[in-house]
Amino acid sequence: LIRLAHGEPGLSRIFVRELRELGQDKIKAMPSPGERVTYATLLTESKAIKGQLEREKHEQERLARERHLQEIHNHQDDYWRQVDEAVTRGTGTGYDEALRLLVELRDAADLFKETQMFQARFRTWVLPHLRRPAFVKRLQAHKFTLPES
């Protein structure tokens, strides 16, 4: 500092070089800022996260299905009317649509513990349609209990 105060020539260059050398030692001695994580740890954590995401997805799907069945339960008469219209068309696509709606009505009845009510309404509804063999096969394939004609 005394030499610097007296204005010794070339001292600033020497001073800067010495400061750089001191700084390089600190940079080399410092450990890396990131923590090392093993592959096994990453794999375990990623599996746990994936499992959690799948559980959340399944829960969202379950809740969406319950909301859909609630909608069907609330508007049963409209769904029964749609079933009747679909079967009355007498086409394969109409039968498929009617079957899909009947399955949803049955699932809603199961969810709300109204299976017997559904069965009673189904038995009375299906009687006039038992003469449609293609539709009856579809119902039997989906385990609907058909009354004796």
mmCIF file of C-alpha atoms in Angstrom:
data_model
loop_
_atom_site.group_PDB
_atom_site.id
_atom_site.type_symbol
_atom_site.label_atom_id
_atom_site.label_comp_id
_atom_site.label_asym_id
_atom_site.label_seq_id
_atom_site.Cartn_x
_atom_site.Cartn_y
_atom_site.Cartn_z
ATOM 1 C CA LEU A 1 0.000 0.000 0.000
ATOM 2 C CA ILE A 2 2.943 2.379 0.742
ATOM 3 C CA ARG A 3 4.450 1.634 -2.666
ATOM 4 C CA LEU A 4 1.051 2.288 -4.251
ATOM 5 C CA ALA A 5 0.704 5.536 -2.301
ATOM 6 C CA HIS A 6 4.126 6.733 -3.558
ATOM 7 C CA GLY A 7 2.997 6.003 -7.150
ATOM 8 C CA GLU A 8 5.655 3.403 -7.982
ATOM 9 C CA PRO A 9 5.616 2.772 -11.753
ATOM 10 C CA GLY A 10 4.179 -0.602 -13.001
ATOM 11 C CA LEU A 11 2.865 -1.413 -9.570
ATOM 12 C CA SER A 12 -0.772 -1.458 -10.664
ATOM 13 C CA ARG A 13 -0.027 -4.165 -13.226
ATOM 14 C CA ILE A 14 1.736 -6.309 -10.638
ATOM 15 C CA PHE A 15 -1.064 -5.693 -8.174
ATOM 16 C CA VAL A 16 -3.766 -6.771 -10.650
ATOM 17 C CA ARG A 17 -1.763 -9.940 -11.541
ATOM 18 C CA GLU A 18 -1.397 -10.901 -7.866
ATOM 19 C CA LEU A 19 -5.118 -10.329 -7.235
ATOM 20 C CA ARG A 20 -5.987 -12.578 -10.182
ATOM 21 C CA GLU A 21 -3.721 -15.322 -8.885
ATOM 22 C CA LEU A 22 -5.339 -15.105 -5.455
ATOM 23 C CA GLY A 23 -8.806 -15.265 -7.040
ATOM 24 C CA GLN A 24 -7.965 -18.335 -9.150
ATOM 25 C CA ASP A 25 -7.045 -20.335 -6.060
ATOM 26 C CA LYS A 26 -10.485 -19.686 -4.564
ATOM 27 C CA ILE A 27 -12.298 -20.677 -7.748
ATOM 28 C CA LYS A 28 -10.445 -23.997 -7.958
ATOM 29 C CA ALA A 29 -10.972 -24.810 -4.279
ATOM 30 C CA MET A 30 -14.759 -24.214 -4.299
ATOM 31 C CA PRO A 31 -16.893 -27.345 -4.638
ATOM 32 C CA SER A 32 -19.551 -27.515 -7.365
ATOM 33 C CA PRO A 33 -22.783 -25.757 -6.352
ATOM 34 C CA GLY A 34 -25.060 -28.658 -7.453
ATOM 35 C CA GLU A 35 -25.585 -31.668 -5.223
ATOM 36 C CA ARG A 36 -24.920 -35.012 -6.874
ATOM 37 C CA VAL A 37 -27.945 -37.313 -7.005
ATOM 38 C CA THR A 38 -27.629 -40.981 -7.860
ATOM 39 C CA TYR A 39 -29.550 -42.600 -10.707
ATOM 40 C CA ALA A 40 -31.290 -44.936 -8.259
ATOM 41 C CA THR A 41 -32.597 -41.973 -6.255
ATOM 42 C CA LEU A 42 -33.853 -40.230 -9.391
ATOM 43 C CA LEU A 43 -35.498 -43.436 -10.594
ATOM 44 C CA THR A 44 -37.227 -44.022 -7.249
ATOM 45 C CA GLU A 45 -38.470 -40.443 -7.063
ATOM 46 C CA SER A 46 -39.683 -40.475 -10.676
ATOM 47 C CA LYS A 47 -41.607 -43.713 -10.058
ATOM 48 C CA ALA A 48 -43.224 -42.203 -6.975
ATOM 49 C CA ILE A 49 -44.208 -39.077 -8.904
ATOM 50 C CA LYS A 50 -45.530 -41.151 -11.806
ATOM 51 C CA GLY A 51 -47.581 -43.266 -9.386
ATOM 52 C CA GLN A 52 -49.027 -40.169 -7.747
ATOM 53 C CA LEU A 53 -49.951 -38.673 -11.130
ATOM 54 C CA GLU A 54 -51.645 -41.926 -12.181
ATOM 55 C CA ARG A 55 -53.627 -42.063 -8.929
ATOM 56 C CA GLU A 56 -54.742 -38.460 -9.432
ATOM 57 C CA LYS A 57 -55.717 -39.216 -13.052
ATOM 58 C CA HIS A 58 -57.750 -42.262 -12.011
ATOM 59 C CA GLU A 59 -59.454 -40.246 -9.283
ATOM 60 C CA GLN A 60 -60.371 -37.508 -11.766
ATOM 61 C CA GLU A 61 -61.735 -40.120 -14.181
ATOM 62 C CA ARG A 62 -63.755 -41.732 -11.381
ATOM 63 C CA LEU A 63 -65.227 -38.380 -10.355
ATOM 64 C CA ALA A 64 -66.067 -37.540 -13.977
ATOM 65 C CA ARG A 65 -67.786 -40.917 -14.359
ATOM 66 C CA GLU A 66 -69.784 -40.331 -11.169
ATOM 67 C CA ARG A 67 -70.848 -36.877 -12.402
ATOM 68 C CA HIS A 68 -71.933 -38.432 -15.698
ATOM 69 C CA LEU A 69 -73.933 -41.135 -13.915
ATOM 70 C CA GLN A 70 -75.485 -38.469 -11.677
ATOM 71 C CA GLU A 71 -76.598 -36.628 -14.818
ATOM 72 C CA ILE A 72 -78.142 -39.838 -16.161
ATOM 73 C CA HIS A 73 -79.833 -40.506 -12.825
ATOM 74 C CA ASN A 74 -81.286 -36.997 -12.761
ATOM 75 C CA HIS A 75 -82.669 -37.288 -16.313
ATOM 76 C CA GLN A 76 -83.688 -40.945 -16.465
ATOM 77 C CA ASP A 77 -86.914 -40.316 -18.363
ATOM 78 C CA ASP A 78 -85.045 -38.538 -21.155
ATOM 79 C CA TYR A 79 -82.572 -41.437 -21.401
ATOM 80 C CA TRP A 80 -85.360 -44.021 -21.503
ATOM 81 C CA ARG A 81 -87.009 -42.013 -24.299
ATOM 82 C CA GLN A 82 -83.707 -41.967 -26.224
ATOM 83 C CA VAL A 83 -83.363 -45.732 -25.745
ATOM 84 C CA ASP A 84 -86.865 -46.259 -27.095
ATOM 85 C CA GLU A 85 -86.237 -44.013 -30.106
ATOM 86 C CA ALA A 86 -82.953 -45.762 -30.899
ATOM 87 C CA VAL A 87 -84.488 -49.247 -30.798
ATOM 88 C CA THR A 88 -87.500 -48.138 -32.827
ATOM 89 C CA ARG A 89 -85.195 -47.199 -35.718
ATOM 90 C CA GLY A 90 -84.533 -50.925 -36.132
ATOM 91 C CA THR A 91 -80.958 -50.493 -37.363
ATOM 92 C CA GLY A 92 -77.716 -51.890 -36.021
ATOM 93 C CA THR A 93 -76.461 -48.448 -35.044
ATOM 94 C CA GLY A 94 -79.776 -47.755 -33.320
ATOM 95 C CA TYR A 95 -79.470 -51.013 -31.379
ATOM 96 C CA ASP A 96 -75.886 -50.145 -30.426
ATOM 97 C CA GLU A 97 -76.927 -46.699 -29.215
ATOM 98 C CA ALA A 98 -79.848 -48.146 -27.232
ATOM 99 C CA LEU A 99 -77.557 -50.733 -25.670
ATOM 100 C CA ARG A 100 -74.990 -48.086 -24.692
ATOM 101 C CA LEU A 101 -77.701 -45.981 -23.060
ATOM 102 C CA LEU A 102 -79.150 -49.010 -21.254
ATOM 103 C CA VAL A 103 -75.731 -49.908 -19.890
ATOM 104 C CA GLU A 104 -75.330 -46.347 -18.590
ATOM 105 C CA LEU A 105 -78.805 -46.421 -17.046
ATOM 106 C CA ARG A 106 -77.954 -49.728 -15.368
ATOM 107 C CA ASP A 107 -74.626 -48.361 -14.086
ATOM 108 C CA ALA A 108 -76.363 -45.279 -12.685
ATOM 109 C CA ALA A 109 -78.943 -47.500 -10.974
ATOM 110 C CA ASP A 110 -76.136 -49.602 -9.474
ATOM 111 C CA LEU A 111 -74.346 -46.499 -8.208
ATOM 112 C CA PHE A 112 -77.479 -45.118 -6.557
ATOM 113 C CA LYS A 113 -78.609 -48.520 -5.238
ATOM 114 C CA GLU A 114 -81.720 -48.550 -7.409
ATOM 115 C CA THR A 115 -81.008 -51.776 -9.271
ATOM 116 C CA GLN A 116 -84.422 -53.295 -8.549
ATOM 117 C CA MET A 117 -86.209 -50.207 -9.824
ATOM 118 C CA PHE A 118 -84.131 -50.337 -13.003
ATOM 119 C CA GLN A 119 -84.831 -54.063 -13.470
ATOM 120 C CA ALA A 120 -88.579 -53.539 -13.070
ATOM 121 C CA ARG A 121 -88.641 -50.685 -15.573
ATOM 122 C CA PHE A 122 -86.385 -52.589 -17.957
ATOM 123 C CA ARG A 123 -88.586 -55.707 -17.856
ATOM 124 C CA THR A 124 -91.706 -53.758 -18.766
ATOM 125 C CA TRP A 125 -89.885 -51.714 -21.415
ATOM 126 C CA VAL A 126 -88.154 -54.657 -23.138
ATOM 127 C CA LEU A 127 -91.238 -56.887 -23.576
ATOM 128 C CA PRO A 128 -92.361 -55.340 -26.892
ATOM 129 C CA HIS A 129 -88.772 -55.433 -28.201
ATOM 130 C CA LEU A 130 -88.121 -59.144 -27.619
ATOM 131 C CA ARG A 131 -89.166 -59.814 -31.222
ATOM 132 C CA ARG A 132 -85.949 -58.123 -32.420
ATOM 133 C CA PRO A 133 -83.361 -60.954 -32.395
ATOM 134 C CA ALA A 134 -80.351 -58.750 -33.184
ATOM 135 C CA PHE A 135 -81.187 -56.454 -30.276
ATOM 136 C CA VAL A 136 -81.869 -59.386 -27.925
ATOM 137 C CA LYS A 137 -78.417 -60.849 -28.759
ATOM 138 C CA ARG A 138 -76.795 -57.551 -27.854
ATOM 139 C CA LEU A 139 -78.675 -57.441 -24.554
ATOM 140 C CA GLN A 140 -77.674 -61.018 -23.716
ATOM 141 C CA ALA A 141 -74.037 -60.275 -24.575
ATOM 142 C CA HIS A 142 -74.114 -57.479 -21.991
ATOM 143 C CA LYS A 143 -75.748 -59.682 -19.350
ATOM 144 C CA PHE A 144 -79.160 -58.061 -19.248
ATOM 145 C CA THR A 145 -81.782 -60.273 -17.607
ATOM 146 C CA LEU A 146 -84.584 -60.776 -20.083
ATOM 147 C CA PRO A 147 -88.100 -61.774 -19.035
ATOM 148 C CA GLU A 148 -89.765 -64.841 -20.502
ATOM 149 C CA SER A 149 -91.921 -63.762 -23.448
#
